[in-house]
Coordinates of C-alpha atoms in Angstrom, one line a residue:
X1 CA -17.7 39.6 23.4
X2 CA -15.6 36.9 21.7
X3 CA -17.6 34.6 18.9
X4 CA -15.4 31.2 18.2
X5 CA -16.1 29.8 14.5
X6 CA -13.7 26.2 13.3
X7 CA -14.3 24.8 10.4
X8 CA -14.4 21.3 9.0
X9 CA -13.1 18.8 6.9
X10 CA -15.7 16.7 4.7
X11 CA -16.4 13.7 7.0
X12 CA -18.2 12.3 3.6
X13 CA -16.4 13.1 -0.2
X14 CA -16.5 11.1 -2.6
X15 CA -16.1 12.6 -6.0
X16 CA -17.2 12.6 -9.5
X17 CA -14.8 10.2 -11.5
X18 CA -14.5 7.6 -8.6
X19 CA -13.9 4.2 -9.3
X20 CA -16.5 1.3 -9.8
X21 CA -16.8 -2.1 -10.4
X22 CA -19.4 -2.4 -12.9
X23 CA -21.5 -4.9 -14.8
X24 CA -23.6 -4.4 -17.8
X25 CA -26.9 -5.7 -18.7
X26 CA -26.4 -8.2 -20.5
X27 CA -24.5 -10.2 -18.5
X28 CA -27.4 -9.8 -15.7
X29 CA -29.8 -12.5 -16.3
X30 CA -28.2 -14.6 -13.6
X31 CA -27.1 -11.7 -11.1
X32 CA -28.4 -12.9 -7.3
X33 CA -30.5 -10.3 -5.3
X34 CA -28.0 -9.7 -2.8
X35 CA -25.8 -8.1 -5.5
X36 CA -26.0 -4.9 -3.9
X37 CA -24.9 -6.2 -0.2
X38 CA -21.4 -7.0 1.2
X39 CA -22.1 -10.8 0.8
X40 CA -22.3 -10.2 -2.7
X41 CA -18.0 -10.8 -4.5
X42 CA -17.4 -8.4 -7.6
X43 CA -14.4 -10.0 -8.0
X44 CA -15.6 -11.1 -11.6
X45 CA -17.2 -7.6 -12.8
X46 CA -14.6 -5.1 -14.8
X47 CA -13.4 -1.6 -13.3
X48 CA -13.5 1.8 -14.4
X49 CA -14.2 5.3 -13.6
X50 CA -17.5 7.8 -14.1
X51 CA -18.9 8.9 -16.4
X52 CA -20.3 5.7 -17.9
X53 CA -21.9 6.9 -21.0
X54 CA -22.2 6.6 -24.7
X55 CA -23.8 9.3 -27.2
X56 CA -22.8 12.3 -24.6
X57 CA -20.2 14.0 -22.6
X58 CA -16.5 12.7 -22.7
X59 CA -13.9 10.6 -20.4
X60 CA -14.7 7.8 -18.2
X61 CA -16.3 4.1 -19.7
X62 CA -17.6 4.5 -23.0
X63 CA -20.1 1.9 -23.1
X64 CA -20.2 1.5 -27.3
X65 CA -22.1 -1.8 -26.8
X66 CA -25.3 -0.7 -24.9
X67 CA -27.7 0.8 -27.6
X68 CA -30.2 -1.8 -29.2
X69 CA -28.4 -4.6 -26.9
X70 CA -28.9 -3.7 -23.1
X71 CA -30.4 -1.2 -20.9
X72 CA -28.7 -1.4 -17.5
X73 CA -25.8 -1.0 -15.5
X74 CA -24.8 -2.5 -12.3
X75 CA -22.4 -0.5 -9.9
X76 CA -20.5 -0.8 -7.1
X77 CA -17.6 1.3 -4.7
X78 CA -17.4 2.4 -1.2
X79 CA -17.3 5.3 0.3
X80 CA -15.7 6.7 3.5
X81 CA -17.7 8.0 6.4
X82 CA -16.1 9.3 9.3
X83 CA -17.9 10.9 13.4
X84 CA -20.8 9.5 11.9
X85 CA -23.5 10.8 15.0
X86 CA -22.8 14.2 13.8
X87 CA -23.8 14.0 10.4
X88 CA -27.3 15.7 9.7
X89 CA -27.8 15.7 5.7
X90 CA -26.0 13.9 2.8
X91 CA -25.6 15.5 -0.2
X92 CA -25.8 13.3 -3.3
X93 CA -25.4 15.1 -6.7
X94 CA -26.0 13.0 -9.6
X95 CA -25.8 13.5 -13.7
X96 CA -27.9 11.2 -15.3
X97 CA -29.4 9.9 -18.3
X98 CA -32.2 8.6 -17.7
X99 CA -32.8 6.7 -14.3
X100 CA -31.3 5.2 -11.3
X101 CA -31.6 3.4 -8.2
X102 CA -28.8 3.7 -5.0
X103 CA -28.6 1.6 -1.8
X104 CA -26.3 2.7 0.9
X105 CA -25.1 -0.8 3.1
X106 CA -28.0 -3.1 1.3
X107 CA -30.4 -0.4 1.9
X108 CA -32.6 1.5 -0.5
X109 CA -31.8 4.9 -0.3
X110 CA -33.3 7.1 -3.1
X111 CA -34.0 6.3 -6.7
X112 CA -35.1 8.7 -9.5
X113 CA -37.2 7.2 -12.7
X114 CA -36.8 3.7 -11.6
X115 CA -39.1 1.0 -13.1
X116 CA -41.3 -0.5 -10.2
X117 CA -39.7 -3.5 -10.7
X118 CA -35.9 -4.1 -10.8
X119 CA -34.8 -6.6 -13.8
X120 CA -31.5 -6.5 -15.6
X121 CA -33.7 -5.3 -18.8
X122 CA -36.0 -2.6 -17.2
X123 CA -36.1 0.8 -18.1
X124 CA -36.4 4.3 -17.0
X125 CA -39.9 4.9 -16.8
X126 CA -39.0 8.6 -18.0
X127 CA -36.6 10.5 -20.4
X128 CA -34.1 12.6 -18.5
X129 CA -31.2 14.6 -20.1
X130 CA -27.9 14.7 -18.6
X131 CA -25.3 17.9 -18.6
X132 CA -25.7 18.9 -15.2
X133 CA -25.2 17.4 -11.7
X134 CA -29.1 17.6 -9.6
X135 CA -28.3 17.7 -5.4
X136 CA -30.6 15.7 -3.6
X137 CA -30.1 16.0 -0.2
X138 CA -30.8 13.0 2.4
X139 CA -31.3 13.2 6.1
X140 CA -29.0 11.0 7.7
X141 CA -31.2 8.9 9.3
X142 CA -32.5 7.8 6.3
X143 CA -29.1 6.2 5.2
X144 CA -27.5 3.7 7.3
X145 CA -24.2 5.0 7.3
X146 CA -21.2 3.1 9.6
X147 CA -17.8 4.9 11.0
X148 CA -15.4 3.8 7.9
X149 CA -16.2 2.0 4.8
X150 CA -19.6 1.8 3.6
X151 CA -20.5 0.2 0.6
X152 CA -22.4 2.3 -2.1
X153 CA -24.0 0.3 -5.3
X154 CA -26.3 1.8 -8.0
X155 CA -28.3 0.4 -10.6
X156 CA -28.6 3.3 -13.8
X157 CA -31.2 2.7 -16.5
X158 CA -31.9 4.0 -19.9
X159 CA -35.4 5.1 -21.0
X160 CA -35.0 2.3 -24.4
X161 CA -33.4 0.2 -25.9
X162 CA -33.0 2.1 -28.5
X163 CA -31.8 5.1 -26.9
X164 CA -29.0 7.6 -28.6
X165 CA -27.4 8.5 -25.1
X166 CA -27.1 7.3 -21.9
X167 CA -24.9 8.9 -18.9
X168 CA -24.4 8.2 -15.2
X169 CA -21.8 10.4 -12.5
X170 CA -22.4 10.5 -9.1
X171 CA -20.4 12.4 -6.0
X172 CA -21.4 12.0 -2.4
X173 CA -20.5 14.7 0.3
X174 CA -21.4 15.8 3.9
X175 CA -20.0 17.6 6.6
X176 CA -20.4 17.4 10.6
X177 CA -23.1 19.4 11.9
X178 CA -22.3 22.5 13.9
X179 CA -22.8 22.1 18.0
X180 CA -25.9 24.5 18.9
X181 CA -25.3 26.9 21.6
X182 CA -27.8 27.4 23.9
X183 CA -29.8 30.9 23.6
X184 CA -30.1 30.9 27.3
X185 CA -26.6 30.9 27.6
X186 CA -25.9 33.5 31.3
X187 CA -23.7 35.5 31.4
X188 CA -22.4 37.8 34.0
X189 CA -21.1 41.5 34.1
X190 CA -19.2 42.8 37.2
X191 CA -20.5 46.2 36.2
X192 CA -24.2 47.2 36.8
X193 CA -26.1 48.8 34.2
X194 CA -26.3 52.7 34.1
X195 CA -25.3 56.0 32.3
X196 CA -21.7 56.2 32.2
X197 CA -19.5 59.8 31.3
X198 CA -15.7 57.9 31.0
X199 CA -14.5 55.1 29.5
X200 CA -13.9 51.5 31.9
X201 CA -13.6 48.1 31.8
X202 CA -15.7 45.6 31.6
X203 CA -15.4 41.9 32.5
X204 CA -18.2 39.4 31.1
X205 CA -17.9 35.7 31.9
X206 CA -20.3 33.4 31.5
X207 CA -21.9 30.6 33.8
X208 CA -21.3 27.8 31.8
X209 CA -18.0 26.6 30.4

């Protein structure tokens, strides 16, 4: 019998350090609702790469500004999705201090310690310390994913004001599901079954391609 495995590529990676457009709290007051839909322009927010952070961890956007003065940050990038229909679960890893909301397209798609509701000076309803990336993983009909560019935007809270850290890195990744074989699969031996004192051949083919 002859088994055929393949492998595949990613058809969702987006990595830690990616770039976002991002926009701090305290320039927020006015920001529309759609901000987190393709109507929305950017054009005017500044651009940098994960981790967004002050107080812990290293690299990225050191946000020096945000303790005692804002406790949010808007983000935004886009991600590329590709043979959409076969994609079953979505992995999201995210390192975070303390909170978060992400929307996938316009749409809500997970959140973690989010206030119940949005402002540009809500907080994380609970402490959570960053160091390590925590998978959730997302069934794919829960996230309105498109063949090429979708749009990804996050809002990231702290738990106060007064916080000494905040942190926010994100990846996205998924692969395409693995077609199922049927277990009733026939197959077909031109040799009946018996006791056998030699050594022979045997031919197996099967009745479906």
């Amino acid at each position: 019998l002859f088994f055929l495995c393949s492998t595949t590529d990613g058809q969702i990676d987006f990595s830690t350090g990616s770039t976002y457009k991002y926009l701090k709290g305290s320039a927020a007051a006015g920001l529309p609702g759609d901000w987190m839909t393709d109507a929305f322009n950017d054009s005017g927010w500044s651009q940098g790469n994960t981790p967004f952070r002050y107080g812990d961890g290293t690299g990225g956007v050191l946000l020096g500004d945000m303790m005692n003065n804002y406790s949010t940050l808007y983000l935004r990038s886009s991600f590329n999705a590709f043979a959409t229909d076969r994609i079953k679960t979505i992995r999201f890893s995210v390192n975070y201090d303390d909170g978060f909301v992400i929307w996938v397209n316009g749409t809500r798609v997970m959140s973690r310690n989010a206030p119940a509701i949005l402002s540009y000076d809500g907080i994380a309803v609970a402490n959570h310390e960053s160091g390590t990336f925590e998978s959730f993983y997302l069934d794919s009909t829960d996230v309105p994913l498109v063949e090429g560019t979708n749009l990804l935007c996050i809002q990231a809270f702290n738990v106060s004001l007064g916080s000494s850290d905040f942190y926010f890195d994100f990846s996205a990744d998924a692969a395409l599901s693995i077609p199922e074989v049927p277990e009733t699969l026939p197959l077909n031996f031109d040799r009946e079954a018996g006791f056998c004192d030699a050594p022979f051949d045997l031919r197996i083919s099967s009745g479906q391609p």
